[in-house]
mmCIF file of C-alpha atoms in Angstrom:
data_model
loop_
_atom_site.group_PDB
_atom_site.id
_atom_site.type_symbol
_atom_site.label_atom_id
_atom_site.label_comp_id
_atom_site.label_asym_id
_atom_site.label_seq_id
_atom_site.Cartn_x
_atom_site.Cartn_y
_atom_site.Cartn_z
ATOM 1 C CA MET Y 1 45.488 71.760 62.714
ATOM 2 C CA THR Y 2 43.504 72.772 60.105
ATOM 3 C CA LEU Y 3 39.358 71.253 59.278
ATOM 4 C CA PRO Y 4 38.684 70.636 56.154
ATOM 5 C CA THR Y 5 35.833 72.731 54.446
ATOM 6 C CA ALA Y 6 33.505 71.619 52.739
ATOM 7 C CA PRO Y 7 31.131 73.699 49.736
ATOM 8 C CA LEU Y 8 29.173 76.039 50.131
ATOM 9 C CA LEU Y 9 26.609 73.121 49.952
ATOM 10 C CA GLY Y 10 23.600 75.653 50.843
ATOM 11 C CA TRP Y 11 21.372 74.345 53.881
ATOM 12 C CA ASP Y 12 19.973 71.281 52.800
ATOM 13 C CA PRO Y 13 19.926 69.072 55.413
ATOM 14 C CA ALA Y 14 19.297 65.449 53.226
ATOM 15 C CA PRO Y 15 22.818 64.618 52.460
ATOM 16 C CA SER Y 16 24.165 65.052 55.753
ATOM 17 C CA LEU Y 17 21.431 63.487 57.424
ATOM 18 C CA ALA Y 18 22.096 60.156 54.803
ATOM 19 C CA ALA Y 19 25.982 60.285 56.406
ATOM 20 C CA VAL Y 20 24.493 59.917 59.527
ATOM 21 C CA LEU Y 21 22.762 56.918 58.769
ATOM 22 C CA ALA Y 22 24.747 55.446 57.150
ATOM 23 C CA LEU Y 23 27.574 56.046 59.953
ATOM 24 C CA ALA Y 24 24.306 54.314 62.198
ATOM 25 C CA SER Y 25 23.485 51.845 59.316
ATOM 26 C CA GLY Y 26 27.828 50.753 59.325
ATOM 27 C CA VAL Y 27 27.969 50.463 63.223
ATOM 28 C CA PRO Y 28 29.526 47.125 63.989
ATOM 29 C CA GLY Y 29 26.555 45.176 65.694
ATOM 30 C CA VAL Y 30 23.641 46.688 64.439
ATOM 31 C CA GLN Y 31 20.725 44.854 63.031
ATOM 32 C CA SER Y 32 19.283 47.201 61.439
ATOM 33 C CA ALA Y 33 18.838 51.940 60.802
ATOM 34 C CA TRP Y 34 15.951 54.054 59.528
ATOM 35 C CA VAL Y 35 15.429 57.690 59.724
ATOM 36 C CA GLY Y 36 12.487 58.465 61.588
ATOM 37 C CA ALA Y 37 10.946 57.328 65.261
ATOM 38 C CA PRO Y 38 10.209 53.730 65.656
ATOM 39 C CA GLU Y 39 7.377 51.632 65.569
ATOM 40 C CA ALA Y 40 8.647 48.542 67.297
ATOM 41 C CA LEU Y 41 12.361 47.551 67.217
ATOM 42 C CA PRO Y 42 12.659 44.521 65.175
ATOM 43 C CA THR Y 43 15.819 43.449 66.211
ATOM 44 C CA ARG Y 44 18.390 42.829 68.968
ATOM 45 C CA VAL Y 45 20.111 46.121 68.098
ATOM 46 C CA VAL Y 46 18.555 49.035 65.725
ATOM 47 C CA ALA Y 47 19.979 53.041 65.509
ATOM 48 C CA SER Y 48 16.804 55.643 64.649
ATOM 49 C CA VAL Y 49 17.986 59.166 62.674
ATOM 50 C CA THR Y 50 15.600 61.598 63.600
ATOM 51 C CA ALA Y 51 15.719 65.816 63.322
ATOM 52 C CA GLY Y 52 16.333 67.668 66.738
ATOM 53 C CA GLY Y 53 16.410 71.757 66.898
ATOM 54 C CA PHE Y 54 18.674 74.063 64.524
ATOM 55 C CA GLU Y 55 20.515 77.193 64.644
ATOM 56 C CA PRO Y 56 21.288 79.697 62.044
ATOM 57 C CA VAL Y 57 24.000 82.149 62.507
ATOM 58 C CA VAL Y 58 24.421 84.617 60.164
ATOM 59 C CA LYS Y 59 28.033 85.819 59.498
ATOM 60 C CA THR Y 60 28.111 89.070 58.649
ATOM 61 C CA VAL Y 61 32.133 88.598 57.484
ATOM 62 C CA GLY Y 62 33.119 86.399 54.959
ATOM 63 C CA GLY Y 63 29.619 85.868 52.193
ATOM 64 C CA VAL Y 64 28.977 83.379 54.259
ATOM 65 C CA SER Y 65 25.580 82.060 56.797
ATOM 66 C CA LEU Y 66 25.877 78.998 58.760
ATOM 67 C CA VAL Y 67 23.440 77.181 60.616
ATOM 68 C CA ARG Y 68 24.019 74.273 63.156
ATOM 69 C CA LEU Y 69 21.762 71.230 62.494
ATOM 70 C CA ARG Y 70 21.093 68.339 65.078
ATOM 71 C CA TYR Y 71 20.340 64.753 64.459
ATOM 72 C CA ARG Y 72 19.133 62.596 67.043
ATOM 73 C CA VAL Y 73 20.806 58.695 66.273
ATOM 74 C CA THR Y 74 19.271 56.820 69.177
ATOM 75 C CA PHE Y 75 20.598 53.471 69.457
ATOM 76 C CA GLY Y 76 18.024 50.567 70.429
ATOM 77 C CA TYR Y 77 18.640 47.343 72.648
ATOM 78 C CA ARG Y 78 16.336 44.937 72.669
ATOM 79 C CA VAL Y 79 16.435 43.286 75.805
ATOM 80 C CA MET Y 80 15.489 39.844 75.330
ATOM 81 C CA GLY Y 81 16.659 38.488 78.871
ATOM 82 C CA ALA Y 82 19.785 40.145 78.739
ATOM 83 C CA GLU Y 83 20.063 42.698 80.700
ATOM 84 C CA ASP Y 84 23.725 41.964 81.712
ATOM 85 C CA THR Y 85 24.764 42.665 78.156
ATOM 86 C CA ALA Y 86 22.108 45.822 77.300
ATOM 87 C CA GLU Y 87 24.981 48.470 78.311
ATOM 88 C CA THR Y 88 27.997 46.981 77.086
ATOM 89 C CA THR Y 89 26.487 46.148 73.953
ATOM 90 C CA MET Y 90 25.074 50.082 74.054
ATOM 91 C CA ILE Y 91 28.328 51.319 75.079
ATOM 92 C CA ALA Y 92 29.890 49.616 72.234
ATOM 93 C CA ALA Y 93 27.764 51.216 69.529
ATOM 94 C CA ALA Y 94 27.555 54.783 70.662
ATOM 95 C CA LEU Y 95 31.662 54.662 70.752
ATOM 96 C CA ALA Y 96 31.894 53.223 67.506
ATOM 97 C CA PHE Y 97 29.653 55.531 66.039
ATOM 98 C CA ALA Y 98 31.357 58.743 67.877
ATOM 99 C CA ALA Y 99 34.619 56.772 66.005
ATOM 100 C CA ALA Y 100 33.338 57.474 62.973
ATOM 101 C CA VAL Y 101 32.535 61.124 63.375
ATOM 102 C CA GLU Y 102 35.666 61.705 64.427
ATOM 103 C CA ASP Y 103 37.586 60.302 61.381
ATOM 104 C CA ASP Y 104 35.084 62.522 59.112
ATOM 105 C CA ARG Y 105 34.015 65.376 60.780
ATOM 106 C CA THR Y 106 33.022 66.519 57.030
ATOM 107 C CA LEU Y 107 30.849 63.727 56.981
ATOM 108 C CA GLY Y 108 31.523 62.978 53.565
ATOM 109 C CA ALA Y 109 31.683 66.413 52.614
ATOM 110 C CA THR Y 110 27.637 66.542 53.080
ATOM 111 C CA CYS Y 111 28.419 69.427 56.017
ATOM 112 C CA ASP Y 112 31.769 71.403 57.584
ATOM 113 C CA GLN Y 113 31.521 70.363 60.424
ATOM 114 C CA ALA Y 114 30.584 67.480 62.955
ATOM 115 C CA ARG Y 115 30.699 67.129 66.665
ATOM 116 C CA LEU Y 116 29.110 64.464 68.916
ATOM 117 C CA ASP Y 117 27.370 64.855 72.182
ATOM 118 C CA ALA Y 118 26.422 62.014 74.051
ATOM 119 C CA THR Y 119 25.600 63.675 77.404
ATOM 120 C CA VAL Y 120 22.531 63.652 76.311
ATOM 121 C CA ALA Y 121 23.308 60.248 77.683
ATOM 122 C CA ASP Y 122 23.729 60.561 81.014
ATOM 123 C CA SER Y 123 20.655 59.424 81.932
ATOM 124 C CA PRO Y 124 19.275 57.091 79.078
ATOM 125 C CA PRO Y 125 15.820 54.997 79.648
ATOM 126 C CA TYR Y 126 14.551 51.793 80.066
ATOM 127 C CA ALA Y 127 11.284 51.743 77.918
ATOM 128 C CA LEU Y 128 8.171 49.522 77.409
ATOM 129 C CA VAL Y 129 7.967 49.913 73.375
ATOM 130 C CA ALA Y 130 4.888 47.046 71.997
ATOM 131 C CA GLY Y 131 5.361 45.225 75.339
ATOM 132 C CA ASP Y 132 8.694 44.165 75.356
ATOM 133 C CA GLU Y 133 11.828 45.537 77.323
ATOM 134 C CA PHE Y 134 14.406 48.185 75.308
ATOM 135 C CA ARG Y 135 17.422 49.886 75.908
ATOM 136 C CA LEU Y 136 17.294 53.198 74.453
ATOM 137 C CA TYR Y 137 20.727 55.304 73.941
ATOM 138 C CA PRO Y 138 20.911 58.610 72.434
ATOM 139 C CA VAL Y 139 23.762 60.517 70.857
ATOM 140 C CA VAL Y 140 23.187 63.616 69.266
ATOM 141 C CA VAL Y 141 25.567 65.025 66.216
ATOM 142 C CA GLU Y 142 25.486 68.355 65.698
ATOM 143 C CA VAL Y 143 26.268 69.787 61.858
ATOM 144 C CA THR Y 144 27.164 73.093 60.159
ATOM 145 C CA LEU Y 145 26.287 73.686 56.991
ATOM 146 C CA ARG Y 146 26.998 76.804 54.831
ATOM 147 C CA ARG Y 147 25.187 78.495 52.380
ATOM 148 C CA PRO Y 148 26.277 82.077 50.517
ATOM 149 C CA PHE Y 149 25.654 85.318 52.195
ATOM 150 C CA ASP Y 150 25.409 88.669 50.896
ATOM 151 C CA PRO Y 151 24.722 91.096 53.601
ATOM 152 C CA ALA Y 152 24.445 94.065 51.427
ATOM 153 C CA THR Y 153 21.456 92.016 49.269
ATOM 154 C CA SER Y 154 19.479 91.119 53.064
ATOM 155 C CA GLN Y 155 17.001 93.278 54.328
#
């Protein structure tokens, strides 16, 4: 099976970041989503998207240069005395998000390929944020962006 290829969009992260935020916002049960780290979690279930690391990959064949850029999507659950539903709510949100990424690995043609890594949640924390208890469940989306590359003009 051949995956569809996004056009050479360059290394602009804005379109893929907006696509990841839109997917996180569309997860059933997520009441609020934003870009950036939360100062507080205002509702029961939220999602925040922050930039992670990146890895440039020089391809001398094919005239294309790649960058693998990672976004950290953190689902937050305001416990509010409902500890018994924290785990099922967080894994349901993460699985719905994973399915959305799997359904369109080009994230609406904003990247060449996206893949999800939820192993960062092998030890997901409970955290105190602004005096309330929250369950935080992180996943990472790695997107591959492409731009033209001419080895003849590269130094």
